[in-house]
Short mmCIF file of C-alpha atoms in Angstrom, two decimals:
data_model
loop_
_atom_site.label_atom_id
_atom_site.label_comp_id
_atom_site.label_asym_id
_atom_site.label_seq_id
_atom_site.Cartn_x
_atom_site.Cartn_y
_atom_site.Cartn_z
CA UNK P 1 -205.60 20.67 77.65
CA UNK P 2 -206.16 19.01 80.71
CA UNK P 3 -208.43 16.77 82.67
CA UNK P 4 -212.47 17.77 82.40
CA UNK P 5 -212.16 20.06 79.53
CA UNK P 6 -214.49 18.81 76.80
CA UNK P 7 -214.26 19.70 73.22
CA UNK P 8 -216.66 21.47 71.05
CA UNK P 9 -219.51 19.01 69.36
CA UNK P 10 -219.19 17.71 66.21
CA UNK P 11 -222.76 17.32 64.44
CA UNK P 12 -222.67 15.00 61.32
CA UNK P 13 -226.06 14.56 59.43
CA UNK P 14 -226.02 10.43 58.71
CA UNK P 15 -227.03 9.87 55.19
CA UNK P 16 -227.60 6.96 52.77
CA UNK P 17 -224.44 8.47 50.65
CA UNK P 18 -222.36 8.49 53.71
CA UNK P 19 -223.63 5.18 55.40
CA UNK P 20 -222.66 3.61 51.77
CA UNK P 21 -219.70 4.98 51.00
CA UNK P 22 -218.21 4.49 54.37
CA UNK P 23 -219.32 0.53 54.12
CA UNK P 24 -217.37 0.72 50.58
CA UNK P 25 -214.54 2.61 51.54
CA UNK P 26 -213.95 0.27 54.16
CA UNK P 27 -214.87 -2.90 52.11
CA UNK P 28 -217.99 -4.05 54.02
CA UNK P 29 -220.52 -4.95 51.55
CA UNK P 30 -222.81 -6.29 54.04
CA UNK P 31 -226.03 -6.01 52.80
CA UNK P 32 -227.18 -4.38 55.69
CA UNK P 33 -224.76 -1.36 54.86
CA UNK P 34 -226.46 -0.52 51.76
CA UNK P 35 -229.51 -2.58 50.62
CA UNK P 36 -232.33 -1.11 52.85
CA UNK P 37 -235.10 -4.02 51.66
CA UNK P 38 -232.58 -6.59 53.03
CA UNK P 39 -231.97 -4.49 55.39
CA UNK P 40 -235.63 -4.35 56.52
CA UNK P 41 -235.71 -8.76 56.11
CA UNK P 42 -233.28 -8.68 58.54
CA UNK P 43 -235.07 -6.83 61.26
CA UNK P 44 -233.84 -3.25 60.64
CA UNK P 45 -236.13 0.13 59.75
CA UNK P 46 -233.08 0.43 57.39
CA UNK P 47 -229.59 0.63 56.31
CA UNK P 48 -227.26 0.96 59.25
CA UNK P 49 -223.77 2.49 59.27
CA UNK P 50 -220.45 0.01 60.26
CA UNK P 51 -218.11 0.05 62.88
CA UNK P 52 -215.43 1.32 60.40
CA UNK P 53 -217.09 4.28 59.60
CA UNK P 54 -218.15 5.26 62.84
CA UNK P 55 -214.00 4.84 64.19
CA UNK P 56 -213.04 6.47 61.46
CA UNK P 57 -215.60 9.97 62.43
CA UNK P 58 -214.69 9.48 65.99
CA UNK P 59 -210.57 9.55 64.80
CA UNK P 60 -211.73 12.78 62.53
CA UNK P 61 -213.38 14.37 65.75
CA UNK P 62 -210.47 14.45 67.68
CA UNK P 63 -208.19 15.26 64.61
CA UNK P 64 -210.71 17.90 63.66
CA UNK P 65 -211.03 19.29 67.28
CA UNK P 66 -206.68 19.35 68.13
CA UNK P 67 -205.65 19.87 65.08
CA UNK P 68 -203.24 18.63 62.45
CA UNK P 69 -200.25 17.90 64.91
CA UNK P 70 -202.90 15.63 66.83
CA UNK P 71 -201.70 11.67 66.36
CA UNK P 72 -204.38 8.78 67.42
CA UNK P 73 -202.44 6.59 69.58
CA UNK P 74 -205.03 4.11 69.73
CA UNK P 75 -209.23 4.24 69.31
CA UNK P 76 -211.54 1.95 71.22
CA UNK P 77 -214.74 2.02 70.75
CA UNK P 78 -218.35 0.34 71.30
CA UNK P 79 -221.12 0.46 69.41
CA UNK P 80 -224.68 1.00 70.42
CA UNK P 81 -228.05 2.46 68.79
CA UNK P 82 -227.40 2.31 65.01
CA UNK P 83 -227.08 5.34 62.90
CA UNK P 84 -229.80 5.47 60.01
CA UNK P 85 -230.26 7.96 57.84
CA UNK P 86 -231.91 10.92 58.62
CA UNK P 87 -230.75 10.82 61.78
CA UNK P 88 -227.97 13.16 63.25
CA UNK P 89 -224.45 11.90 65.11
CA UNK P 90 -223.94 14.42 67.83
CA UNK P 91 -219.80 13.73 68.95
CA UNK P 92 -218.55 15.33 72.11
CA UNK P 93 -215.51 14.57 74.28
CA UNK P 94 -213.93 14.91 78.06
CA UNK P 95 -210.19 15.00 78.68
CA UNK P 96 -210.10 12.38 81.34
CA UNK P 97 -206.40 11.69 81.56
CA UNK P 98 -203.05 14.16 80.55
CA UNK P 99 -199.64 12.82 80.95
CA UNK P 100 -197.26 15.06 79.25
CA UNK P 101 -198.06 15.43 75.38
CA UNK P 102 -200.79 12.51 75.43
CA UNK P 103 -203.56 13.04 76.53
CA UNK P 104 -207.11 10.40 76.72
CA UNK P 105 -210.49 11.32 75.76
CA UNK P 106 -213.47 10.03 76.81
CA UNK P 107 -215.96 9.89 73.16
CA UNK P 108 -219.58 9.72 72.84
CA UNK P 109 -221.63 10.07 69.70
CA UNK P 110 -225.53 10.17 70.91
CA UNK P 111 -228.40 9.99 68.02
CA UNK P 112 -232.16 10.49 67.86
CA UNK P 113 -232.64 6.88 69.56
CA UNK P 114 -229.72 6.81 72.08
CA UNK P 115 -225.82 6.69 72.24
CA UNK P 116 -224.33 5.09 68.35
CA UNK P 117 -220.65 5.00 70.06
CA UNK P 118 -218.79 5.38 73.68
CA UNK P 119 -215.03 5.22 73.83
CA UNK P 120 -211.75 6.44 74.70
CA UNK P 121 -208.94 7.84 72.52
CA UNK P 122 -205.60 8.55 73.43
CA UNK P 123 -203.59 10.68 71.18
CA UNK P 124 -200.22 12.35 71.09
CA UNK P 125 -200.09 16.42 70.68
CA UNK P 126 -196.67 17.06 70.09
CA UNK P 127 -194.89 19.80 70.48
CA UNK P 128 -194.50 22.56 67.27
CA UNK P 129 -191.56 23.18 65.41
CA UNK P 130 -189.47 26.05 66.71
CA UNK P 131 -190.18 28.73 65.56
CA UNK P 132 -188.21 29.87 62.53
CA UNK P 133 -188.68 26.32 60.82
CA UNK P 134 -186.85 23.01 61.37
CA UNK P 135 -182.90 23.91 62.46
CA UNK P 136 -180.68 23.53 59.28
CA UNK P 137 -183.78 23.70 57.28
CA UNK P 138 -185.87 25.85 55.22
CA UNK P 139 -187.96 28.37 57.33
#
């Protein structure tokens, strides 16, 4: 790849089951995560999904989008407009720096109500096996 190519969208549809298993999965039992009348006390039209979740679908975007070889170097991300359900989380990505087998990647995830995430990811592609299989290996 190299610098201004963008990878394909990634649409995920945001819903309770995946707003509330993400806030379990990554131990976050906020209320706010998964109890949508506290939610609403608190000032929210409803549950909200976490930062963990939402670093965890921008890691399987670029996974998902350069494949199994791809490794996440590092992730940083900021959050803004929460994801509710109902709503969709539209990913998309520019190549904005390649040096060798790394390469960074500008993130956004945009929703009905504005941008849910910005960021950059840089991540390692290396190179394939030769071909054959691994030298004094199986093929």
């Amino acid at each position: 790849m190299n610098v201004g190519d963008t990878l394909a969208p990634l649409e995920i549809p945001i819903t309770r089951t995946l707003i509330v298993a993400g806030a379990i999965a990554s131990r976050d039992y906020q209320d706010v995560h998964h109890d949508a009348h506290l939610a609403r006390e608190k000032g929210a039209p409803d549950i909200f999904m976490n930062i963990l979740t939402t670093n965890g679908l921008v890691g399987r975007y670029i996974t998902d989008r350069l494949g199994p070889r791809a490794v996440l170097r590092k992730v940083a991300i900021r959050l803004g407009a929460p994801n509710h359900p109902g709503d969709t989380l539209t990913l998309t990505g520019t190549v904005t720096a390649a040096d060798g087998d790394t390469l960074e990647i500008r993130v956004v995830g945009a929703n009905g109500i504005g941008h849910h995430v910005t960021g950059t990811v840089t991540v390692a592609l290396p190179a394939p096996p030769p071909a054959g299989g691994i030298p004094g290996g199986a093929p």
